[in-house]
Every structure is written in structure tokens, then in C-alpha cells.
Short mmCIF file of C-alpha atoms and ligand atoms in Angstrom, two decimals:
data_model
loop_
_atom_site.label_atom_id
_atom_site.label_comp_id
_atom_site.label_asym_id
_atom_site.label_seq_id
_atom_site.Cartn_x
_atom_site.Cartn_y
_atom_site.Cartn_z
CA UNK E 30 246.61 159.44 259.96
CA UNK E 31 248.07 162.75 258.88
CA UNK E 32 244.72 164.18 257.80
CA UNK E 33 241.18 163.00 258.24
CA UNK E 34 239.88 160.80 255.45
CA UNK E 35 236.36 161.53 254.31
CA UNK E 36 234.15 158.47 253.82
CA UNK E 37 230.74 158.60 252.16
CA UNK E 38 228.40 155.85 253.38
CA UNK E 39 225.41 155.18 251.10
CA UNK E 40 222.83 152.78 252.52
CA UNK E 41 219.04 153.00 252.80
CA UNK E 42 218.95 150.99 256.06
CA UNK E 43 219.33 153.28 259.08
CA UNK E 44 220.70 150.52 261.28
CA UNK E 45 223.49 149.71 258.79
CA UNK E 46 224.46 153.39 258.66
CA UNK E 47 224.48 153.50 262.46
CA UNK E 48 226.57 150.34 262.73
CA UNK E 49 229.13 151.71 260.28
CA UNK E 50 229.20 155.03 262.06
CA UNK E 51 229.84 153.33 265.39
CA UNK E 52 232.63 151.33 263.85
CA UNK E 53 234.39 154.03 261.85
CA UNK E 54 233.93 157.18 263.88
CA UNK E 55 236.29 155.93 266.55
CA UNK E 56 238.90 155.33 263.80
CA UNK E 57 239.03 159.06 263.21
CA UNK E 58 237.32 159.19 259.82
CA UNK E 59 235.16 162.07 258.73
CA UNK E 60 231.79 160.48 257.88
CA UNK E 61 229.07 161.61 255.46
CA UNK E 62 225.82 159.72 254.85
CA UNK E 63 223.43 159.22 251.94
CA UNK E 64 220.10 157.40 252.17
CA UNK E 65 219.68 156.56 248.49
CA UNK E 66 221.57 156.39 245.21
CA UNK E 67 220.70 159.86 243.99
CA UNK E 68 221.78 161.46 247.24
CA UNK E 69 225.01 159.44 247.11
CA UNK E 70 225.83 160.89 243.68
CA UNK E 71 225.05 164.44 244.78
CA UNK E 72 227.14 164.23 247.96
CA UNK E 73 230.02 162.58 246.10
CA UNK E 74 230.02 165.38 243.52
CA UNK E 75 229.86 168.01 246.23
CA UNK E 76 232.46 166.61 248.64
CA UNK E 77 234.79 164.38 246.59
CA UNK E 78 235.24 161.79 249.38
CA UNK E 79 238.36 159.66 249.84
CA UNK E 80 236.28 156.49 249.91
CA UNK E 81 232.68 155.43 249.24
CA UNK E 82 230.97 152.52 250.99
CA UNK E 83 228.09 151.62 248.75
CA UNK E 84 225.06 149.43 249.35
CA UNK E 85 223.60 147.66 246.30
CA UNK E 86 219.90 147.21 247.07
CA UNK E 87 218.62 150.76 247.35
CA UNK E 88 215.09 151.76 246.29
CA UNK E 89 215.64 154.51 243.69
CA UNK E 90 218.94 153.55 242.05
CA UNK E 91 220.93 150.43 242.79
CA UNK E 92 224.56 150.56 243.88
CA UNK E 93 225.89 149.20 240.58
CA UNK E 94 224.26 152.05 238.71
CA UNK E 95 225.63 154.59 241.20
CA UNK E 96 229.03 153.04 240.70
CA UNK E 97 228.85 153.38 236.90
CA UNK E 98 227.76 157.03 237.23
CA UNK E 99 230.67 157.76 239.55
CA UNK E 100 233.18 156.15 237.21
CA UNK E 101 231.82 158.15 234.28
CA UNK E 102 232.41 161.40 236.17
CA UNK E 103 235.93 162.58 235.44
CA UNK E 104 236.37 164.11 238.93
CA UNK E 105 235.16 161.03 240.76
CA UNK E 106 236.47 158.29 238.48
CA UNK E 107 239.41 157.57 240.79
CA UNK E 108 237.60 157.60 244.15
CA UNK E 109 237.86 154.13 245.74
CA UNK E 110 234.52 152.34 246.10
CA UNK E 111 233.79 149.36 248.36
CA UNK E 112 230.48 147.68 247.72
CA UNK E 113 228.90 146.53 251.00
CA UNK E 114 226.00 144.19 250.28
CA UNK E 115 223.99 141.18 251.30
CA UNK E 116 224.28 139.76 247.77
CA UNK E 117 226.92 137.09 247.91
CA UNK E 118 226.61 135.35 244.57
CA UNK E 119 229.28 135.27 241.89
CA UNK E 120 227.25 137.26 239.34
CA UNK E 121 226.69 140.14 241.74
CA UNK E 122 230.39 140.26 242.56
CA UNK E 123 231.26 140.30 238.86
CA UNK E 124 228.70 142.99 238.16
CA UNK E 125 230.12 145.10 240.97
CA UNK E 126 233.65 144.83 239.67
CA UNK E 127 232.52 145.53 236.11
CA UNK E 128 230.69 148.63 237.33
CA UNK E 129 234.04 149.86 238.67
CA UNK E 130 234.08 148.90 242.35
CA UNK E 131 237.47 148.35 243.94
CA UNK E 132 236.39 145.90 246.61
CA UNK E 133 233.41 143.89 247.72
CA UNK E 134 232.29 143.11 251.30
CA UNK E 135 229.28 141.01 252.19
CA UNK E 136 226.84 141.75 254.98
CA UNK E 137 226.83 140.87 257.75
CA UNK E 138 230.38 142.07 257.73
CA UNK E 139 233.20 141.18 260.01
CA UNK E 140 233.99 144.45 261.77
CA UNK E 141 237.68 143.76 262.01
CA UNK E 142 237.97 142.81 258.34
CA UNK E 143 236.05 145.88 257.21
CA UNK E 144 238.30 148.13 259.26
CA UNK E 145 241.42 146.59 257.77
CA UNK E 146 240.15 146.74 254.20
CA UNK E 147 239.25 150.40 254.58
CA UNK E 148 242.67 151.14 255.99
CA UNK E 149 244.40 149.34 253.13
CA UNK E 150 242.38 151.00 250.45
CA UNK E 151 242.79 154.52 251.87
CA UNK E 152 246.52 153.94 252.28
CA UNK E 153 246.86 152.81 248.65
CA UNK E 154 244.91 155.81 247.56
CA UNK E 155 247.20 158.12 249.50
CA UNK E 156 250.24 156.59 247.79
CA UNK E 157 248.64 157.03 244.39
CA UNK E 158 247.95 160.70 245.10
CA UNK E 159 251.54 161.23 246.24
CA UNK E 160 252.82 159.56 243.09
CA UNK E 161 250.61 161.70 240.88
CA UNK E 162 251.78 164.84 242.63
CA UNK E 163 255.41 163.84 242.18
CA UNK E 164 254.94 163.04 238.47
CA UNK E 165 253.22 166.37 237.96
CA UNK E 166 256.03 168.19 239.71
CA UNK E 167 258.67 166.40 237.66
CA UNK E 168 256.84 167.20 234.43
CA UNK E 169 256.69 170.83 235.40
CA UNK E 170 260.40 170.88 236.29
CA UNK E 171 261.26 169.20 232.99
CA UNK E 172 259.22 171.69 231.06
CA UNK E 173 260.83 174.58 232.90
CA UNK E 174 264.36 173.38 232.33
CA UNK E 175 263.48 172.66 228.69
CA UNK E 176 262.25 176.25 228.33
CA UNK E 177 265.43 177.59 229.95
CA UNK E 178 267.55 175.43 227.69
CA UNK E 179 265.70 176.66 224.62
CA UNK E 180 266.16 180.24 225.73
CA UNK E 181 269.89 179.73 226.20
CA UNK E 182 270.21 178.04 222.82
CA UNK E 183 268.19 180.87 221.27
CA UNK E 184 270.50 183.51 222.75
CA UNK E 185 273.59 181.62 221.68
CA UNK E 186 272.23 181.02 218.18
CA UNK E 187 271.26 184.67 217.80
CA UNK E 188 274.76 185.75 218.83
CA UNK E 189 276.47 183.38 216.44
CA UNK E 190 274.06 184.19 213.62
CA UNK E 191 274.66 187.89 214.05
CA UNK E 192 278.44 187.59 213.96
CA UNK E 193 278.24 185.14 211.14
CA UNK E 194 276.23 187.60 209.10
CA UNK E 195 278.98 190.16 209.54
CA UNK E 196 281.52 187.65 208.31
CA UNK E 197 279.41 186.70 205.31
CA UNK E 198 278.97 190.25 204.18
CA UNK E 199 282.62 190.90 203.12
CA UNK E 200 282.87 187.40 201.62
CA UNK E 201 279.90 188.15 199.40
CA UNK E 202 280.98 191.69 198.55
CA UNK E 203 284.57 190.85 197.68
CA UNK E 204 283.59 187.79 195.68
CA UNK E 205 281.15 189.86 193.63
CA UNK E 206 283.77 192.55 193.08
CA UNK E 207 286.26 189.89 192.02
CA UNK E 208 283.79 188.39 189.55
CA UNK E 209 283.20 191.80 188.02
CA UNK E 210 286.91 192.43 187.60
CA UNK E 211 287.55 189.13 185.80
CA UNK E 212 287.30 188.81 182.03
CA UNK E 213 284.12 187.09 180.81
CA UNK E 214 285.98 184.01 179.63
CA UNK E 215 287.90 183.43 182.86
CA UNK E 216 287.60 179.92 184.35
CA UNK E 217 287.76 181.34 187.83
CA UNK E 218 284.36 183.04 187.37
CA UNK E 219 282.50 179.75 187.73
CA UNK E 220 284.27 178.98 190.99
CA UNK E 221 283.52 182.39 192.42
CA UNK E 222 279.90 182.15 191.37
CA UNK E 223 279.67 178.96 193.41
CA UNK E 224 281.06 180.91 196.38
CA UNK E 225 278.29 183.49 195.93
CA UNK E 226 275.61 180.78 195.77
CA UNK E 227 276.96 179.08 198.91
CA UNK E 228 277.20 182.40 200.74
CA UNK E 229 273.64 183.22 199.84
CA UNK E 230 272.53 179.89 201.18
CA UNK E 231 274.41 180.55 204.41
CA UNK E 232 272.76 183.95 204.64
CA UNK E 233 269.34 182.34 204.30
CA UNK E 234 270.16 179.91 207.09
CA UNK E 235 271.32 182.74 209.32
CA UNK E 236 268.07 184.60 208.65
CA UNK E 237 266.04 181.54 209.60
CA UNK E 238 268.03 181.06 212.82
CA UNK E 239 267.59 184.72 213.69
CA UNK E 240 263.83 184.44 213.18
CA UNK E 241 263.82 181.37 215.36
CA UNK E 242 265.57 183.03 218.25
CA UNK E 243 263.77 186.33 217.85
CA UNK E 244 260.31 184.97 218.61
CA UNK E 245 259.97 187.08 221.74
CA UNK E 246 260.80 190.31 219.96
CA UNK E 247 257.90 190.26 217.55
CA UNK E 248 256.71 193.54 216.13
CA UNK E 249 253.04 192.78 215.85
CA UNK E 250 250.81 195.35 214.20
CA UNK E 251 247.28 195.22 212.85
CA UNK E 252 248.07 193.97 209.40
CA UNK E 253 246.08 193.38 206.25
CA UNK E 254 248.00 190.30 205.33
CA UNK E 255 246.92 190.37 201.69
CA UNK E 256 249.49 193.07 200.93
CA UNK E 257 252.30 191.01 202.40
CA UNK E 258 251.10 187.87 200.63
CA UNK E 259 250.95 189.62 197.26
CA UNK E 260 254.40 191.04 197.78
CA UNK E 261 255.88 187.68 198.72
CA UNK E 262 254.27 185.97 195.74
CA UNK E 263 255.65 188.68 193.46
CA UNK E 264 259.12 188.22 194.88
CA UNK E 265 258.91 184.45 194.58
CA UNK E 266 257.84 184.59 190.91
CA UNK E 267 261.38 185.53 189.89
CA UNK E 268 262.75 182.16 191.03
CA UNK E 269 259.91 179.82 189.97
CA UNK E 270 260.71 177.72 186.89
CA UNK E 271 258.47 178.29 183.84
CA UNK E 272 256.94 174.81 184.13
CA UNK E 273 255.19 175.92 187.33
CA UNK E 274 252.16 178.18 186.99
CA UNK E 275 251.36 180.44 189.90
CA UNK E 276 247.93 181.83 190.68
CA UNK E 277 246.58 183.73 193.68
CA UNK E 278 243.04 183.87 195.02
CA UNK E 279 242.97 186.71 197.46
CA UNK E 280 239.73 187.87 199.00
CA UNK E 281 239.89 191.65 199.36
CA UNK E 282 237.76 191.51 202.48
CA UNK E 283 239.74 188.89 204.29
CA UNK E 284 240.28 191.22 207.22
CA UNK E 285 243.08 192.21 209.56
CA UNK E 286 245.25 190.20 211.92
CA UNK E 287 247.74 191.21 214.56
CA UNK E 288 251.00 190.14 212.98
CA UNK E 289 254.62 190.87 212.27
CA UNK E 290 254.84 191.66 208.51
CA UNK E 291 258.42 190.42 208.08
CA UNK E 292 257.57 187.12 209.65
CA UNK E 293 254.37 186.64 207.67
CA UNK E 294 256.39 187.39 204.56
CA UNK E 295 258.78 184.65 205.58
CA UNK E 296 255.92 182.18 206.14
CA UNK E 297 254.58 182.78 202.63
CA UNK E 298 258.04 182.60 201.07
CA UNK E 299 258.94 179.36 202.87
CA UNK E 300 255.65 177.64 202.01
CA UNK E 301 255.71 178.78 198.39
CA UNK E 302 259.35 177.78 197.94
CA UNK E 303 258.60 174.29 199.26
CA UNK E 304 255.62 174.10 196.93
CA UNK E 305 257.50 174.89 193.75
CA UNK E 306 260.44 172.73 194.83
CA UNK E 307 258.00 169.80 195.04
CA UNK E 308 257.02 170.47 191.43
CA UNK E 309 260.44 171.32 190.00
CA UNK E 310 260.74 167.96 188.19
CA UNK E 311 257.43 167.76 186.43
CA UNK E 312 256.01 171.25 186.72
CA UNK E 313 252.50 171.91 188.00
CA UNK E 314 250.24 174.47 189.63
CA UNK E 315 250.99 176.56 192.69
CA UNK E 316 247.99 178.29 194.22
CA UNK E 317 248.00 180.82 197.00
CA UNK E 318 244.66 181.56 198.63
CA UNK E 319 243.60 184.02 201.30
CA UNK E 320 240.10 184.10 202.77
CA UNK E 321 238.31 184.81 206.02
CA UNK E 322 236.86 181.72 207.65
CA UNK E 323 234.86 182.08 210.88
CA UNK E 324 237.13 183.89 213.32
CA UNK E 325 240.26 183.23 211.32
CA UNK E 326 242.14 184.37 208.31
CA UNK E 327 243.00 181.33 206.24
CA UNK E 328 246.07 181.27 204.06
CA UNK E 329 246.51 178.24 201.79
CA UNK E 330 249.48 177.29 199.68
CA UNK E 331 248.79 174.32 197.45
CA UNK E 332 250.83 172.46 194.89
CA UNK E 333 250.33 169.57 192.49
CA UNK E 334 253.78 168.16 193.28
CA UNK E 335 255.16 164.91 194.59
CA UNK E 336 253.21 164.92 197.87
CA UNK E 337 254.51 163.82 201.28
CA UNK E 338 254.36 160.25 202.57
CA UNK E 339 253.14 159.45 206.08
CA UNK E 340 256.54 158.86 207.68
CA UNK E 341 257.93 162.11 206.28
CA UNK E 342 254.81 164.02 207.27
CA UNK E 343 255.51 163.33 210.92
CA UNK E 344 258.88 165.04 210.74
CA UNK E 345 258.46 167.97 208.37
CA UNK E 346 258.22 170.55 211.17
CA UNK E 347 261.35 169.28 212.95
CA UNK E 348 264.30 171.67 212.79
CA UNK E 349 266.90 170.52 210.25
CA UNK E 350 264.68 167.81 208.80
CA UNK E 351 265.01 167.77 205.03
CA UNK E 352 264.62 165.24 202.24
CA UNK E 353 266.57 167.45 199.88
CA UNK E 354 270.05 166.42 198.84
CA UNK E 355 273.07 167.72 200.74
CA UNK E 356 273.38 171.43 200.13
CA UNK E 357 269.82 171.52 198.78
CA UNK E 358 267.88 172.60 201.83
CA UNK E 359 268.55 173.56 205.43
CA UNK E 360 265.43 171.86 206.74
CA UNK E 361 264.68 174.97 208.77
CA UNK E 362 261.92 176.33 206.52
CA UNK E 363 258.91 174.65 208.06
CA UNK E 364 260.16 174.74 211.63
CA UNK E 365 260.51 178.49 211.28
CA UNK E 366 257.01 178.66 209.78
CA UNK E 367 255.67 176.61 212.67
CA UNK E 368 257.39 178.81 215.26
CA UNK E 369 256.04 181.97 213.65
CA UNK E 370 252.48 180.67 213.42
CA UNK E 371 252.57 179.57 217.07
CA UNK E 372 253.80 182.93 218.23
CA UNK E 373 250.87 184.49 216.36
CA UNK E 374 248.45 182.16 218.19
CA UNK E 375 247.66 180.52 214.89
CA UNK E 376 247.50 177.01 213.55
CA UNK E 377 248.98 175.20 210.57
CA UNK E 378 247.66 172.03 208.96
CA UNK E 379 248.89 169.88 206.08
CA UNK E 380 246.92 167.75 203.70
CA UNK E 381 248.95 165.72 201.26
CA UNK E 382 248.52 162.87 198.81
CA UNK E 383 251.60 161.18 197.41
CA UNK E 384 251.82 161.78 193.69
CA UNK E 385 249.01 164.35 193.72
CA UNK E 386 250.17 167.27 195.79
CA UNK E 387 250.04 169.09 199.08
CA UNK E 388 248.02 171.84 200.72
CA UNK E 389 249.35 173.80 203.68
CA UNK E 390 246.69 175.83 205.51
CA UNK E 391 247.57 178.55 207.99
CA UNK E 392 244.93 179.98 210.33
CA UNK E 393 245.52 183.28 212.09
CA UNK E 394 242.98 184.83 214.46
CA UNK E 395 241.25 187.85 212.94
CA UNK E 396 240.99 191.03 214.94
CA UNK E 397 237.77 192.95 215.10
CA UNK E 398 237.96 196.71 214.83
CA UNK E 399 237.24 196.97 218.58
CA UNK E 400 240.19 194.78 219.51
CA UNK E 401 242.36 196.69 217.07
CA UNK E 402 241.49 199.99 218.70
CA UNK E 403 243.20 198.96 221.89
CA UNK E 404 246.23 197.87 219.92
CA UNK E 405 246.85 201.16 218.14
CA UNK E 406 247.47 204.40 219.90
CA UNK E 407 245.58 206.45 217.36
CA UNK E 408 242.56 204.23 217.52
CA UNK E 409 242.82 203.62 213.79
CA UNK E 410 244.07 200.51 212.09
CA UNK E 411 247.39 201.29 210.44
CA UNK E 412 248.45 198.90 207.77
CA UNK E 413 252.07 198.11 207.03
CA UNK E 414 253.54 196.02 204.27
CA UNK E 415 256.74 194.40 203.16
CA UNK E 416 257.52 196.39 200.02
CA UNK E 417 260.94 197.91 199.38
CA UNK E 418 261.21 201.65 199.84
CA UNK E 419 264.00 204.02 198.86
CA UNK E 420 263.98 206.78 201.47
CA UNK E 421 265.85 210.03 200.85
CA UNK E 422 266.24 212.84 203.38
CA UNK E 423 269.34 214.92 204.00
CA UNK E 424 268.50 215.21 207.70
CA UNK E 425 270.08 212.22 209.39
CA UNK E 426 267.74 212.21 212.37
CA UNK E 427 264.62 212.34 210.23
CA UNK E 428 266.04 209.62 208.07
CA UNK E 429 266.65 207.33 211.01
CA UNK E 430 263.27 208.04 212.53
CA UNK E 431 261.36 207.44 209.30
CA UNK E 432 263.35 204.32 208.56
CA UNK E 433 262.56 202.93 212.02
CA UNK E 434 258.86 203.69 211.70
CA UNK E 435 258.60 202.10 208.28
CA UNK E 436 260.60 199.06 209.32
CA UNK E 437 258.39 198.62 212.35
CA UNK E 438 255.52 198.29 209.93
CA UNK E 439 257.36 195.66 207.94
CA UNK E 440 258.73 197.63 205.02
CA UNK E 441 262.24 197.06 203.70
CA UNK E 442 263.87 200.44 203.74
CA UNK E 443 267.02 201.69 202.05
CA UNK E 444 267.75 205.14 203.46
CA UNK E 445 270.09 207.77 202.00
CA UNK E 446 271.13 211.21 203.18
CA UNK E 447 272.53 212.31 199.86
CA UNK E 448 270.24 212.56 196.85
CA UNK E 449 272.96 211.93 194.21
CA UNK E 450 273.95 208.82 196.12
CA UNK E 451 270.32 207.68 196.26
CA UNK E 452 270.06 208.20 192.51
CA UNK E 453 273.14 206.10 191.97
CA UNK E 454 271.69 203.28 194.09
CA UNK E 455 268.41 203.43 192.21
CA UNK E 456 270.19 203.44 188.88
CA UNK E 457 272.14 200.31 189.68
CA UNK E 458 268.96 198.36 190.56
CA UNK E 459 265.73 200.11 189.55
CA UNK E 460 263.72 196.92 190.08
CA UNK E 461 264.92 196.64 193.67
CA UNK E 462 262.40 199.24 194.82
CA UNK E 463 258.63 199.49 194.88
CA UNK E 464 258.41 203.10 196.05
CA UNK E 465 260.54 206.21 196.53
CA UNK E 466 259.87 208.57 199.44
CA UNK E 467 261.96 211.71 199.17
CA UNK E 468 262.35 215.04 200.81
CA UNK E 469 262.31 218.04 198.47
CA UNK E 470 264.77 220.66 199.70
CA UNK E 471 268.15 219.02 199.79
CA UNK E 472 271.64 220.19 198.80
CA UNK E 473 273.19 219.12 195.45
CA UNK E 474 269.93 217.75 194.02
CA UNK E 475 266.38 218.63 195.07
CA UNK E 476 263.66 216.04 195.52
CA UNK E 477 262.01 217.17 192.27
CA UNK E 478 265.24 216.81 190.31
CA UNK E 479 265.86 213.43 191.87
CA UNK E 480 262.32 212.34 190.97
CA UNK E 481 262.84 213.53 187.42
CA UNK E 482 265.98 211.42 187.05
CA UNK E 483 264.39 208.43 188.71
CA UNK E 484 261.40 208.61 186.39
CA UNK E 485 263.72 208.67 183.41
CA UNK E 486 265.19 205.38 184.59
CA UNK E 487 261.86 203.76 185.47
CA UNK E 488 258.79 205.72 184.49
CA UNK E 489 256.12 203.88 186.49
CA UNK E 490 257.78 203.93 189.90
CA UNK E 491 255.54 205.55 192.52
CA UNK E 492 257.07 208.55 194.26
CA UNK E 493 255.99 210.42 197.37
CA UNK E 494 257.44 213.90 197.77
CA UNK E 495 257.76 215.44 201.23
CA UNK E 496 257.69 219.24 201.18
CA UNK E 497 258.04 221.98 203.75
CA UNK E 498 255.78 225.01 204.34
CA UNK E 499 257.62 227.29 201.96
CA UNK E 500 257.43 224.94 199.00
CA UNK E 501 253.96 225.79 197.67
CA UNK E 502 254.95 226.24 194.02
CA UNK E 503 256.79 222.94 194.15
CA UNK E 504 253.56 221.06 194.28
CA UNK E 505 252.42 222.53 190.98
CA UNK E 506 255.74 221.79 189.34
CA UNK E 507 255.74 218.22 190.57
CA UNK E 508 252.17 217.61 189.51
CA UNK E 509 253.12 218.64 185.99
CA UNK E 510 255.79 215.98 186.08
CA UNK E 511 253.24 213.37 187.10
CA UNK E 512 253.95 213.21 190.82
CA UNK E 513 250.71 213.56 192.71
CA UNK E 514 251.58 212.27 196.16
CA UNK E 515 252.71 214.84 198.66
CA UNK E 516 253.28 214.94 202.34
CA UNK E 517 253.70 218.14 204.29
CA UNK E 518 256.55 218.04 206.79
CA UNK E 519 256.60 217.28 209.65
CA UNK E 520 254.74 214.17 208.55
CA UNK E 521 252.64 212.41 211.19
CA UNK E 522 253.23 208.64 211.21
CA UNK E 523 249.60 207.85 210.59
CA UNK E 524 249.49 209.97 207.47
CA UNK E 525 252.82 208.64 206.24
CA UNK E 526 251.74 205.02 206.62
CA UNK E 527 248.31 205.57 205.11
CA UNK E 528 249.72 207.43 202.11
CA UNK E 529 252.39 204.80 201.50
CA UNK E 530 249.83 202.02 201.65
CA UNK E 531 247.46 203.88 199.34
CA UNK E 532 250.15 204.68 196.77
CA UNK E 533 251.46 201.10 196.76
CA UNK E 534 247.98 199.66 196.37
CA UNK E 535 247.20 202.00 193.49
CA UNK E 536 250.47 201.05 191.81
CA UNK E 537 249.67 197.39 192.37
CA UNK E 538 246.25 197.60 190.75
CA UNK E 539 247.63 199.34 187.64
N1 LIG G 625 254.93 171.26 199.45
C1 LIG G 625 255.67 170.19 199.75
N2 LIG G 625 255.62 169.06 198.99
C2 LIG G 625 256.38 167.99 199.29
N3 LIG G 625 257.22 167.92 200.34
C3 LIG G 625 257.32 168.99 201.13
C4 LIG G 625 256.55 170.19 200.89
N4 LIG G 625 256.85 171.07 201.85
C5 LIG G 625 257.76 170.49 202.66
N5 LIG G 625 258.04 169.24 202.24
C6 LIG G 625 258.96 168.28 202.89
O1 LIG G 625 259.30 168.77 204.16
C7 LIG G 625 260.72 168.86 204.29
C8 LIG G 625 261.08 169.98 205.22
O2 LIG G 625 260.72 171.25 204.66
P1 LIG G 625 261.49 172.54 205.13
O3 LIG G 625 260.93 173.69 204.41
O4 LIG G 625 261.48 172.57 206.61
O5 LIG G 625 262.98 172.27 204.70
P2 LIG G 625 263.58 172.22 203.24
O6 LIG G 625 262.62 172.78 202.26
O7 LIG G 625 264.03 170.81 203.00
O8 LIG G 625 264.84 173.17 203.38
P3 LIG G 625 264.83 174.79 203.22
O9 LIG G 625 263.48 175.25 203.65
O10 LIG G 625 265.91 175.25 204.07
O11 LIG G 625 265.09 175.02 201.78
C9 LIG G 625 261.22 169.01 202.88
O12 LIG G 625 262.55 168.58 202.73
C10 LIG G 625 260.24 168.11 202.11
O13 LIG G 625 260.60 166.77 202.24
MG1 LIG G 626 261.75 174.70 202.66
#
């Protein structure tokens, strides 16, 4: 025997215990004794023996009952039990086996037989343990190699996606330029427009793959998700057909979670897009809800669309699974959503009825202000967002630094060093921005002048003007023009983020 087996002997008769001790001690077993049922249970729980020899007729609790208790205990359920008893009738044997005993020996026992049976049962038990250990080890190895494989695929996918993006960019640009240079009535326009649509689809796929492989590089910040949700819903509205009505139910006090704004934006977009796709034939209602529920923030996206049948439901989170026609969907939407939610320690559930509609619910753990304190250096919760900001500063380094900060907090930033250039960009797509943040003293065109021009193009656009120490009269001038958001340079990050959030929220509630 490689190691000593521990045997628990439970019998109320001292002479039986002594006889068994005399027999088994010389075999090299480690012996423990119990004088009644209760004691047998306690010792078994304390010592987890390799085998239990159990008498049936004991005063306080009979052996069958002890046996049932042992089998009900998850740690002891597998310990081999041999019932050693004077009861030799068929019913007692059956009861013993039903109670979970592995073997049955009648008293007076044949010493040689008992020895052999104990040996057999302990040997079988040892094999079972070895097998379990091996299975466990193999499972672990499989999981490890699976994780390594996924990591390698992720790296490869990220590399390809990145290069692919660079290839797509000139295709898209040159096709758009070509469309613009063709006469309205040209037949070739239609073809090129198809190229643009296909390229945009490819770009979307690349984005999804990048998200997938970027899971480990999350930029999690304490985030009031409602801003991101509102923004995503707003963005989605432009593509929803008129037969679909969209409503949002957002609880202002739904709290803060630790999350990556860009990824949460993507979750909302993917869920909402699926929802309106499911209603594109007949129209219907799309509802987005955000509430706090126990320790979680609960985001729901519900539709009154076609619903999902049981077989499909099992596969919706699989990468590349789609029921949409070729070219219609990549099938990556929900697998990306799933990956994002998992990496935020959240949960996603689906409730669907065919013909009636579907509800996706996402749960993300809320952070309390104490847990947030340890997450932020300043000790204050800084909220980001996913709005689009036009950033103008002639100092390249400041530009890069501000852009990085804002992007870290989820915003989509277009940065320009030259104010005339920034004006040109704004003019060609005034609706592409939710906010302008501009420096004041710049060559060619000051921040005030730039703001003036921008307000001529789109009067309601919120503007934040950053001024230096010598610009005191500027403030007055700007206020007259209707700009009342200023930041004094150098702008601390906290103040910048708070002001941006405040200005965007005010603009949103107008
Ligand atoms: N709200 C919904 N109602 C009905 N079916 C849905 C809904 N959301 C998802 N599905 C089903 O799950 C499948 C997978 O969704 P997923 O978002 O992963 O890919 P997709 O929408 O087909 O493609 P992509 O997201 O790239 O456009 C869909 O093809 C559809 O069959
Ligand atoms: Mg989808």
C-alpha cells in the first residue's frame, strides 16, 4: 500500500470493534472508531475516511440512516461503505443497498473474506480517485490550450483587421470622390454606391473583430451609462425606418458602473439594430430602458418583432451565426455584445416569443461611491460619454493630450491644429458634432471668430472656449455672443471632463 488507508469502524459492540481492530491493524490500515451512529457521522465529516464499516443495529441511529446521511453529504457521498451486520434477510440487504451501501457482510464474518473485500473496495476507490485526478488535469490542460488558441486567434485577427482597415480607407475615399465627380445621371454612380455600401459593411465587421480581440485592453472608467445610451439611441434613430417607433425609459438615478464607454455604446447599438431589424417588415415598437435593480444596472432593449424560436435562441451568441440573408448580417453583433458584457462582469438574458417580440436584458454591477473612489485618482467620479467633439488647438502637444484624455473617457474626437481647417470640417458636416472645444488665441482665426462662424452655420451647437490668463476681456466679448462656457488654461482634466459633461447634458435637455 503506497499510503495508509483510513477506515472508520462504527459499531456499538466493544467486542466487534476489538475483533475488527485485531484483524485490520496488522494489515496496515489507519483505524478510527465510533460507538454510535451520531459519532460515526461526526468522525466521517471530520476525517473523510477511505472506507466505512458500518453496523446496522445501533441504539441512537441505525446504520441505514447513517448511510443515507453520508450519501446526502456532498463531501462524503463517494466514500465506500460496507455494512457489517447480523441481519441476513433479503429486505435488510435491499434496504442497505438502497441507502447507498457498496457492500454487505454478515456477522459472524469470515475474517479472510472480510479482508479481501476491504482490499478490493479500497483498490477500486484508489483507481477512481486516480481517474478523477486525470480527468481534472486533462480538462485544465484543454482549457489552457483553448485560452492560448483564442489569444493567438485574437492577435492574428487584430493584426488583419488593422491592416484591412487601412486598405478600406482609400477604397472608400476614392469611391466617394469618384461618385462626386460623375454627372448625376451617370449609370456608374449606382455601381459605385454599392461599393460604398459594401465597404461600410466591411468596416463594421472589422470594428466588431477589433472589439473582440481587444477585450484585454478595456478602458474602464466610472460611467453614468445613461449618457452613452441616450447618445447611441440618438445615433440609431437616423437609420430606423418610420414604421418603427422608438421610446426610451431612462431612470436618471440609475447609478454608475465601471465600464468602457465605446464598448457600451457598441452594446446598445448592436442590440437596438437587431431589434429594429426584427421589425423591419411590419413595423413595431422599440423600447430602451435603463434602471437600477438591486446591485445592478439593468439595460433592456425590447421589440415587438418576429421573435426568436428555440433552436435559433441557442445559437444567437455564436460568432458568425446569422439568420439574415447573405450580405445582410455578419452574425458578429451578439457575440461581440456577449464578450463585452462578460468582460464587464455582467450578464445578458433573452426573453422571446415567436410572433410577439424579444427583450434583451443586460445587467452590469453598480459601483458604490466608495468603490469608485479607489478607481479614480482624484477621488471623484468622472463621467465620460460617447458624443462627438470637434477639438481645436494650434498647439500640437496640447491637442494630442486633450484628444487622448477625451478618448479615454469614450468621446469621439476630431482634433485640428488650424482653426480655418476646423471651420471647413465643421461646415462640411455640422451635424457630425455634438460639441466644439476650442482654444482662443490661435493664428489666422481666433477661437472667438471661429465660434462666431460656427454659430452662423449651426446656432445651437454648444461651444467651450479655452482662454489663457491674458484674455480677460475675451470672456465678456464671448458672453455677448452667447458663449458662456469657459475654461482657463492649463485646464485640469477633472474640470475639462466635468464641464464637457455638464454642457452636453444641458444641450441634451434643451
Ligand atoms: N431582437 C431580435 N429579434 C429577432 N431575432 C434576433 C434579435 N436579435 C438577434 N436575433 C437573431 O440572432 C441572430 C444573430 O444576431 P447578431 O446580432 O449576432 O447577428 P446579425 O444581426 O445577424 O448580424 P450583424 O449584427 O452583423 O448585423 C440574428 O441573425 C437573428 O436571427
Ligand atoms: Mg446584429
